[in-house]
Amino acid sequence: TYAFLFQFVSAPSPDLPVYLIGFMVFSMYLKIQKDEVLEKFNLITLFVLFAIYIKITAVVFLIFPLLLFIKHVAGIRIQLIPIKLLGGLVLFLLAIKNIILTGYPFYPLTIFPYSSADYVVPKEIMDYFFSSKMMHAFYIPFGAFEDASLLDCLKHYFFQSGIDSIIGLITVLLMIVSPFLFIKYYPKQRIRDIYFVFLILLILLVFSSPQYRFYVYFTIFFGLILLSILLTKKKPIIGLLSLSLVVVAVLVLVPMSFSALTQNKLLSNNNTFQIKNVIFPEPNTKEKLDYTKLPKENTDYYSPTETPIFWITGNGNLPCVNKEQLDYFETYFQVIPQWRGETLGEGFYAKKTKSNE
């Protein structure tokens, strides 16, 4: 677990706080006593709302306070008004954040756009990014997706090479084994509730984007349960924790290649700790690129001169975007980004090109 979570040190991600909050929610949910139901309900609800505010993929966590309410409605009912107010506040803040960023209050859903804002992301571009073939593009080619059945997609995902396949197969194994473990070792209903939430999340991801980073914290949780059954003595547990720390130390200090686990060149080698990093941090990108300043009507931008894919921008001066990416969206969606005002801080809007007028 240490070794896996440590990868987020060099690549911060909103997934990490969701993982940590998830572990806290699991722990609190499993340890609820009769005299602390209301207290734990309040804490779990607060953590769940915070996780959803961080990342919408945590929405399945809402099942935990819902189950607590259903099972203990008499004792929790008095807390409904403050919880409703807090939930409404979080929903309001989430909608405001999404409106500021995209113009859609329920992003990634495109319903009820803030139409009076000129910076709203065009719906056709939103549909492009959240289309099925784009959401599954990380493991199945565009040309193959159109004719692929659900079974074909699952085969591509679970039997491809790399870390995605390894974690996916481990997850499937745990999903099969866990119910039998519950019957013998963990007969309490609450752990079955966590399994139920995990199952719902996996089903949702199969039809949207089955990336392991969206569900791996559940895999870790049930993997640790399996280890707790296999390792019941103190010495093996301490040995395993020590081994985990050694793995972390090796990843930090020893250059290694992970090309056998990933086709992503940016992730194929680890970054090692250097003494100079105590004072001077590493750049926020592995790409060392040259940039060219280019005009696009009222907007000047910096484009990398050569990159493996056009999504990569590196660490250029702002605004920074790949020319190939702008050309692609202009060709297929007839829009280009333009400054909304005189300064970069005023943001951009999507201007329709002549061919779309």
Short mmCIF file of C-alpha atoms in Angstrom, two decimals:
data_model
loop_
_atom_site.label_atom_id
_atom_site.label_comp_id
_atom_site.label_asym_id
_atom_site.label_seq_id
_atom_site.Cartn_x
_atom_site.Cartn_y
_atom_site.Cartn_z
CA THR A 1 0.00 0.00 0.00
CA TYR A 2 2.81 2.41 0.90
CA ALA A 3 4.55 1.72 -2.40
CA PHE A 4 1.40 2.30 -4.43
CA LEU A 5 0.32 5.51 -2.68
CA PHE A 6 3.85 6.91 -2.81
CA GLN A 7 3.60 7.35 -6.58
CA PHE A 8 1.32 10.36 -5.97
CA VAL A 9 4.19 12.28 -4.35
CA SER A 10 5.65 13.20 -7.75
CA ALA A 11 2.29 13.38 -9.53
CA PRO A 12 -0.33 14.98 -7.23
CA SER A 13 -3.85 13.89 -8.06
CA PRO A 14 -7.34 14.45 -6.61
CA ASP A 15 -7.60 10.65 -6.51
CA LEU A 16 -5.24 10.50 -3.50
CA PRO A 17 -7.48 12.42 -1.03
CA VAL A 18 -10.45 10.36 -2.26
CA TYR A 19 -8.50 7.19 -1.44
CA LEU A 20 -7.60 8.43 2.03
CA ILE A 21 -11.13 9.62 2.76
CA GLY A 22 -12.44 6.29 1.48
CA PHE A 23 -10.27 4.36 3.95
CA MET A 24 -11.48 6.59 6.81
CA VAL A 25 -15.12 6.12 5.79
CA PHE A 26 -14.67 2.33 5.59
CA SER A 27 -13.08 2.28 9.05
CA MET A 28 -15.75 4.43 10.68
CA TYR A 29 -18.56 2.52 9.00
CA LEU A 30 -17.25 -0.83 10.22
CA LYS A 31 -16.71 0.30 13.83
CA ILE A 32 -20.03 2.00 14.59
CA GLN A 33 -21.39 1.18 18.03
CA LYS A 34 -25.04 1.54 19.04
CA ASP A 35 -24.37 4.57 21.24
CA GLU A 36 -22.46 6.49 18.54
CA VAL A 37 -24.61 6.03 15.44
CA LEU A 38 -25.54 9.71 15.20
CA GLU A 39 -21.94 10.89 15.69
CA LYS A 40 -20.57 8.50 13.08
CA PHE A 41 -23.41 9.34 10.70
CA ASN A 42 -22.46 13.01 10.91
CA LEU A 43 -18.75 12.34 10.41
CA ILE A 44 -19.27 9.92 7.53
CA THR A 45 -21.65 12.35 5.82
CA LEU A 46 -19.12 15.19 6.16
CA PHE A 47 -16.30 13.12 4.72
CA VAL A 48 -18.49 11.80 1.90
CA LEU A 49 -19.61 15.28 0.88
CA PHE A 50 -16.01 16.50 0.95
CA ALA A 51 -14.88 13.55 -1.22
CA ILE A 52 -17.63 14.27 -3.76
CA TYR A 53 -16.63 17.93 -3.86
CA ILE A 54 -13.06 16.83 -4.64
CA LYS A 55 -14.04 14.32 -7.32
CA ILE A 56 -17.44 13.26 -8.61
CA THR A 57 -16.37 9.59 -8.90
CA ALA A 58 -16.79 9.42 -5.09
CA VAL A 59 -20.57 9.83 -5.48
CA VAL A 60 -21.05 6.11 -4.63
CA PHE A 61 -19.99 6.99 -1.06
CA LEU A 62 -23.44 8.52 -0.58
CA ILE A 63 -24.72 4.96 -0.15
CA PHE A 64 -23.04 4.71 3.28
CA PRO A 65 -24.95 7.56 5.02
CA LEU A 66 -28.08 6.46 3.16
CA LEU A 67 -27.78 2.93 4.58
CA LEU A 68 -27.14 4.31 8.06
CA PHE A 69 -30.22 6.48 7.80
CA ILE A 70 -32.39 3.58 6.65
CA LYS A 71 -31.15 1.30 9.46
CA HIS A 72 -31.25 3.92 12.23
CA VAL A 73 -33.90 6.35 11.04
CA ALA A 74 -35.31 6.98 14.52
CA GLY A 75 -32.02 8.15 15.99
CA ILE A 76 -30.80 10.07 12.94
CA ARG A 77 -33.98 11.90 11.96
CA ILE A 78 -33.21 14.81 14.29
CA GLN A 79 -30.05 15.54 12.29
CA LEU A 80 -31.72 15.70 8.88
CA ILE A 81 -32.16 19.48 8.68
CA PRO A 82 -28.47 20.37 9.27
CA ILE A 83 -27.37 17.53 6.95
CA LYS A 84 -29.73 18.75 4.22
CA LEU A 85 -28.39 22.28 4.60
CA LEU A 86 -24.80 21.06 4.43
CA GLY A 87 -25.56 18.87 1.42
CA GLY A 88 -27.25 21.79 -0.30
CA LEU A 89 -24.24 24.01 0.41
CA VAL A 90 -21.83 21.46 -1.04
CA LEU A 91 -24.03 21.03 -4.12
CA PHE A 92 -24.16 24.82 -4.52
CA LEU A 93 -20.36 25.16 -4.22
CA LEU A 94 -19.85 22.28 -6.65
CA ALA A 95 -22.21 23.89 -9.16
CA ILE A 96 -20.50 27.27 -8.81
CA LYS A 97 -17.07 25.68 -9.30
CA ASN A 98 -18.26 23.83 -12.40
CA ILE A 99 -19.90 26.94 -13.83
CA ILE A 100 -16.68 28.93 -13.40
CA LEU A 101 -14.57 26.19 -15.00
CA THR A 102 -16.81 24.90 -17.80
CA GLY A 103 -20.16 26.70 -17.77
CA TYR A 104 -22.02 23.48 -16.85
CA PRO A 105 -23.21 23.32 -13.20
CA PHE A 106 -23.47 19.52 -13.22
CA TYR A 107 -20.25 18.84 -15.13
CA PRO A 108 -19.52 16.36 -16.68
CA LEU A 109 -23.25 16.34 -17.48
CA THR A 110 -24.09 18.97 -20.08
CA ILE A 111 -27.61 19.73 -18.85
CA PHE A 112 -28.59 23.27 -17.81
CA PRO A 113 -25.57 25.15 -19.21
CA TYR A 114 -24.97 28.67 -17.98
CA SER A 115 -25.93 30.02 -21.37
CA SER A 116 -25.33 33.69 -20.57
CA ALA A 117 -21.60 33.05 -20.12
CA ASP A 118 -19.54 33.43 -23.30
CA TYR A 119 -16.87 31.02 -22.00
CA VAL A 120 -19.14 27.93 -21.92
CA VAL A 121 -17.35 24.95 -23.44
CA PRO A 122 -19.17 24.03 -26.69
CA LYS A 123 -21.42 21.03 -26.20
CA GLU A 124 -19.95 19.18 -29.18
CA ILE A 125 -16.51 19.32 -27.55
CA MET A 126 -17.94 18.10 -24.24
CA ASP A 127 -19.64 15.26 -26.08
CA TYR A 128 -16.34 14.43 -27.76
CA PHE A 129 -14.36 14.21 -24.51
CA PHE A 130 -17.04 12.20 -22.71
CA SER A 131 -18.03 9.96 -25.60
CA SER A 132 -17.78 6.22 -25.02
CA LYS A 133 -14.92 5.73 -27.45
CA MET A 134 -12.90 8.52 -25.82
CA MET A 135 -13.55 7.25 -22.28
CA HIS A 136 -12.37 3.78 -23.29
CA ALA A 137 -9.58 4.95 -25.60
CA PHE A 138 -6.81 4.24 -23.06
CA TYR A 139 -7.14 0.48 -23.63
CA ILE A 140 -9.03 -0.06 -26.89
CA PRO A 141 -8.25 1.61 -30.26
CA PHE A 142 -10.79 4.01 -31.79
CA GLY A 143 -11.25 1.85 -34.85
CA ALA A 144 -11.91 -1.26 -32.78
CA PHE A 145 -14.31 0.32 -30.29
CA GLU A 146 -17.13 1.04 -32.72
CA ASP A 147 -17.61 -2.67 -33.49
CA ALA A 148 -16.69 -4.03 -30.04
CA SER A 149 -19.26 -5.67 -27.77
CA LEU A 150 -19.22 -5.30 -23.99
CA LEU A 151 -17.48 -8.68 -23.75
CA ASP A 152 -14.83 -7.53 -26.24
CA CYS A 153 -14.19 -4.39 -24.17
CA LEU A 154 -13.79 -6.43 -21.00
CA LYS A 155 -11.36 -8.78 -22.74
CA HIS A 156 -9.31 -5.85 -24.00
CA TYR A 157 -9.20 -4.30 -20.55
CA PHE A 158 -8.46 -7.35 -18.40
CA PHE A 159 -6.15 -9.18 -20.78
CA GLN A 160 -4.04 -6.36 -22.12
CA SER A 161 -0.46 -6.03 -20.94
CA GLY A 162 0.55 -3.61 -18.25
CA ILE A 163 -0.46 -2.40 -14.83
CA ASP A 164 -4.13 -1.90 -15.82
CA SER A 165 -4.51 -5.60 -16.55
CA ILE A 166 -2.67 -6.68 -13.39
CA ILE A 167 -4.79 -4.52 -11.08
CA GLY A 168 -7.95 -5.43 -13.02
CA LEU A 169 -7.36 -9.17 -12.66
CA ILE A 170 -6.49 -8.81 -8.96
CA THR A 171 -9.73 -6.89 -8.51
CA VAL A 172 -11.80 -9.58 -10.23
CA LEU A 173 -10.13 -12.26 -8.09
CA LEU A 174 -10.92 -10.34 -4.91
CA MET A 175 -14.52 -9.80 -6.03
CA ILE A 176 -14.90 -13.57 -6.43
CA VAL A 177 -13.09 -14.59 -3.24
CA SER A 178 -14.39 -11.90 -0.85
CA PRO A 179 -17.98 -13.22 -0.40
CA PHE A 180 -16.60 -16.57 0.79
CA LEU A 181 -14.26 -14.80 3.19
CA PHE A 182 -17.16 -12.82 4.61
CA ILE A 183 -19.15 -15.99 5.34
CA LYS A 184 -16.29 -17.55 7.31
CA TYR A 185 -14.34 -14.65 8.81
CA TYR A 186 -16.41 -11.46 8.58
CA PRO A 187 -20.11 -12.28 8.98
CA LYS A 188 -21.06 -8.65 9.84
CA GLN A 189 -23.41 -6.94 7.41
CA ARG A 190 -21.44 -3.70 7.20
CA ILE A 191 -18.50 -5.19 5.33
CA ARG A 192 -20.99 -6.65 2.87
CA ASP A 193 -22.32 -3.12 2.41
CA ILE A 194 -18.82 -1.96 1.39
CA TYR A 195 -18.62 -4.86 -1.05
CA PHE A 196 -22.03 -3.84 -2.45
CA VAL A 197 -20.83 -0.24 -2.99
CA PHE A 198 -17.67 -1.57 -4.67
CA LEU A 199 -19.77 -3.69 -7.01
CA ILE A 200 -21.96 -0.71 -7.96
CA LEU A 201 -18.87 1.43 -8.67
CA LEU A 202 -17.36 -1.27 -10.91
CA ILE A 203 -20.60 -1.64 -12.87
CA LEU A 204 -20.78 2.13 -13.40
CA LEU A 205 -17.15 2.26 -14.52
CA VAL A 206 -17.54 -0.62 -16.99
CA PHE A 207 -20.06 1.52 -18.87
CA SER A 208 -18.09 4.74 -18.54
CA SER A 209 -14.32 4.54 -18.00
CA PRO A 210 -12.86 1.50 -16.21
CA GLN A 211 -9.59 3.12 -15.17
CA TYR A 212 -8.09 1.45 -12.11
CA ARG A 213 -7.37 4.79 -10.43
CA PHE A 214 -11.13 5.23 -9.96
CA TYR A 215 -11.58 2.02 -7.95
CA VAL A 216 -8.18 0.80 -6.78
CA TYR A 217 -8.67 1.94 -3.16
CA PHE A 218 -11.47 -0.65 -2.86
CA THR A 219 -9.07 -3.25 -4.27
CA ILE A 220 -6.48 -2.25 -1.67
CA PHE A 221 -9.09 -2.45 1.11
CA PHE A 222 -10.24 -5.96 0.25
CA GLY A 223 -6.65 -7.01 -0.44
CA LEU A 224 -5.73 -5.93 3.09
CA ILE A 225 -8.65 -7.93 4.46
CA LEU A 226 -7.30 -10.99 2.67
CA LEU A 227 -3.83 -10.33 4.12
CA SER A 228 -5.31 -9.95 7.62
CA ILE A 229 -6.70 -13.48 7.27
CA LEU A 230 -3.45 -14.93 5.95
CA LEU A 231 -1.20 -13.04 8.37
CA THR A 232 -2.38 -13.41 11.94
CA LYS A 233 0.94 -13.25 13.79
CA LYS A 234 2.88 -10.12 14.68
CA LYS A 235 6.22 -11.00 13.06
CA PRO A 236 4.92 -11.57 9.49
CA ILE A 237 2.94 -8.32 9.71
CA ILE A 238 5.98 -6.34 10.81
CA GLY A 239 8.03 -8.06 8.09
CA LEU A 240 5.50 -7.10 5.41
CA LEU A 241 5.40 -3.47 6.59
CA SER A 242 9.21 -3.38 6.57
CA LEU A 243 9.28 -4.81 3.05
CA SER A 244 6.83 -2.14 1.92
CA LEU A 245 9.11 0.57 3.30
CA VAL A 246 12.09 -0.99 1.53
CA VAL A 247 10.17 -0.98 -1.76
CA VAL A 248 9.38 2.71 -1.27
CA ALA A 249 13.05 3.45 -0.55
CA VAL A 250 14.12 1.59 -3.71
CA LEU A 251 11.59 3.49 -5.84
CA VAL A 252 12.83 6.79 -4.43
CA LEU A 253 16.57 6.16 -4.66
CA VAL A 254 17.16 3.64 -7.47
CA PRO A 255 16.46 4.42 -11.17
CA MET A 256 14.17 1.75 -12.58
CA SER A 257 12.33 0.98 -15.80
CA PHE A 258 8.63 0.13 -15.83
CA SER A 259 8.30 -0.27 -19.59
CA ALA A 260 6.98 -3.82 -19.11
CA LEU A 261 4.06 -2.46 -17.06
CA THR A 262 3.06 0.58 -19.11
CA GLN A 263 3.24 1.91 -22.64
CA ASN A 264 3.21 5.48 -21.35
CA LYS A 265 6.74 6.79 -21.93
CA LEU A 266 6.28 9.41 -19.23
CA LEU A 267 5.66 6.69 -16.64
CA SER A 268 8.16 4.14 -17.93
CA ASN A 269 10.93 5.40 -15.62
CA ASN A 270 10.77 6.59 -12.03
CA ASN A 271 12.12 9.89 -10.77
CA THR A 272 14.75 9.41 -8.08
CA PHE A 273 15.49 11.70 -5.16
CA GLN A 274 18.43 14.07 -5.58
CA ILE A 275 20.12 16.02 -2.78
CA LYS A 276 19.63 19.24 -4.75
CA ASN A 277 15.85 18.71 -4.57
CA VAL A 278 15.95 19.68 -0.89
CA ILE A 279 16.43 23.27 -2.09
CA PHE A 280 15.54 23.16 -5.79
CA PRO A 281 12.47 21.09 -6.71
CA GLU A 282 12.30 19.17 -9.95
CA PRO A 283 10.38 20.77 -12.85
CA ASN A 284 6.67 19.95 -12.97
CA THR A 285 7.11 18.03 -16.23
CA LYS A 286 9.44 15.36 -17.55
CA GLU A 287 9.29 16.81 -21.05
CA LYS A 288 12.13 19.14 -22.07
CA LEU A 289 10.58 21.01 -24.97
CA ASP A 290 11.22 24.04 -27.13
CA TYR A 291 8.39 26.47 -27.77
CA THR A 292 7.28 28.75 -30.56
CA LYS A 293 5.04 31.78 -30.09
CA LEU A 294 2.16 31.64 -32.58
CA PRO A 295 -0.89 33.85 -33.29
CA LYS A 296 -4.51 32.67 -33.47
CA GLU A 297 -6.49 35.81 -34.33
CA ASN A 298 -6.61 37.87 -31.10
CA THR A 299 -4.70 35.25 -29.09
CA ASP A 300 -0.96 34.62 -29.03
CA TYR A 301 0.02 31.28 -27.54
CA TYR A 302 3.08 29.10 -27.05
CA SER A 303 3.19 25.74 -28.77
CA PRO A 304 5.74 22.97 -28.17
CA THR A 305 7.70 22.32 -31.36
CA GLU A 306 7.68 18.52 -31.05
CA THR A 307 5.75 16.16 -28.76
CA PRO A 308 4.75 12.47 -28.94
CA ILE A 309 1.02 13.32 -28.68
CA PHE A 310 -0.76 16.62 -29.06
CA TRP A 311 -2.17 16.63 -25.52
CA ILE A 312 1.28 17.32 -24.07
CA THR A 313 2.21 20.95 -23.47
CA GLY A 314 5.07 20.70 -20.98
CA ASN A 315 6.09 23.78 -19.01
CA GLY A 316 5.78 26.58 -21.57
CA ASN A 317 4.78 30.18 -20.97
CA LEU A 318 1.04 30.76 -20.72
CA PRO A 319 -1.14 30.44 -22.67
CA CYS A 320 0.43 27.15 -23.76
CA VAL A 321 -1.23 24.63 -26.06
CA ASN A 322 -0.12 22.39 -28.88
CA LYS A 323 -0.77 23.83 -32.34
CA GLU A 324 -1.82 20.39 -33.61
CA GLN A 325 -4.51 20.27 -30.93
CA LEU A 326 -5.90 23.68 -31.92
CA ASP A 327 -5.85 22.69 -35.59
CA TYR A 328 -7.68 19.45 -34.78
CA PHE A 329 -10.51 21.21 -32.94
CA GLU A 330 -10.74 23.90 -35.58
CA THR A 331 -11.00 21.29 -38.33
CA TYR A 332 -13.52 18.98 -36.68
CA PHE A 333 -15.48 21.33 -34.42
CA GLN A 334 -14.96 24.72 -36.13
CA VAL A 335 -14.00 26.54 -32.94
CA ILE A 336 -10.87 28.32 -31.76
CA PRO A 337 -9.98 29.79 -28.34
CA GLN A 338 -9.92 33.58 -28.04
CA TRP A 339 -9.16 35.97 -25.21
CA ARG A 340 -12.29 37.32 -23.51
CA GLY A 341 -10.57 40.59 -22.71
CA GLU A 342 -7.18 42.26 -22.69
CA THR A 343 -5.48 40.04 -20.13
CA LEU A 344 -4.91 36.33 -19.61
CA GLY A 345 -6.72 36.46 -16.28
CA GLU A 346 -10.01 37.22 -18.02
CA GLY A 347 -9.97 33.78 -19.59
CA PHE A 348 -11.02 32.50 -23.00
CA TYR A 349 -14.10 31.78 -25.05
CA ALA A 350 -14.68 29.42 -27.95
CA LYS A 351 -15.13 31.42 -31.15
CA LYS A 352 -16.87 29.81 -34.10
CA THR A 353 -14.85 29.91 -37.30
CA LYS A 354 -16.30 31.16 -40.58
CA SER A 355 -16.92 27.65 -41.85
CA ASN A 356 -19.39 27.12 -39.00
CA GLU A 357 -21.28 30.40 -39.27
#
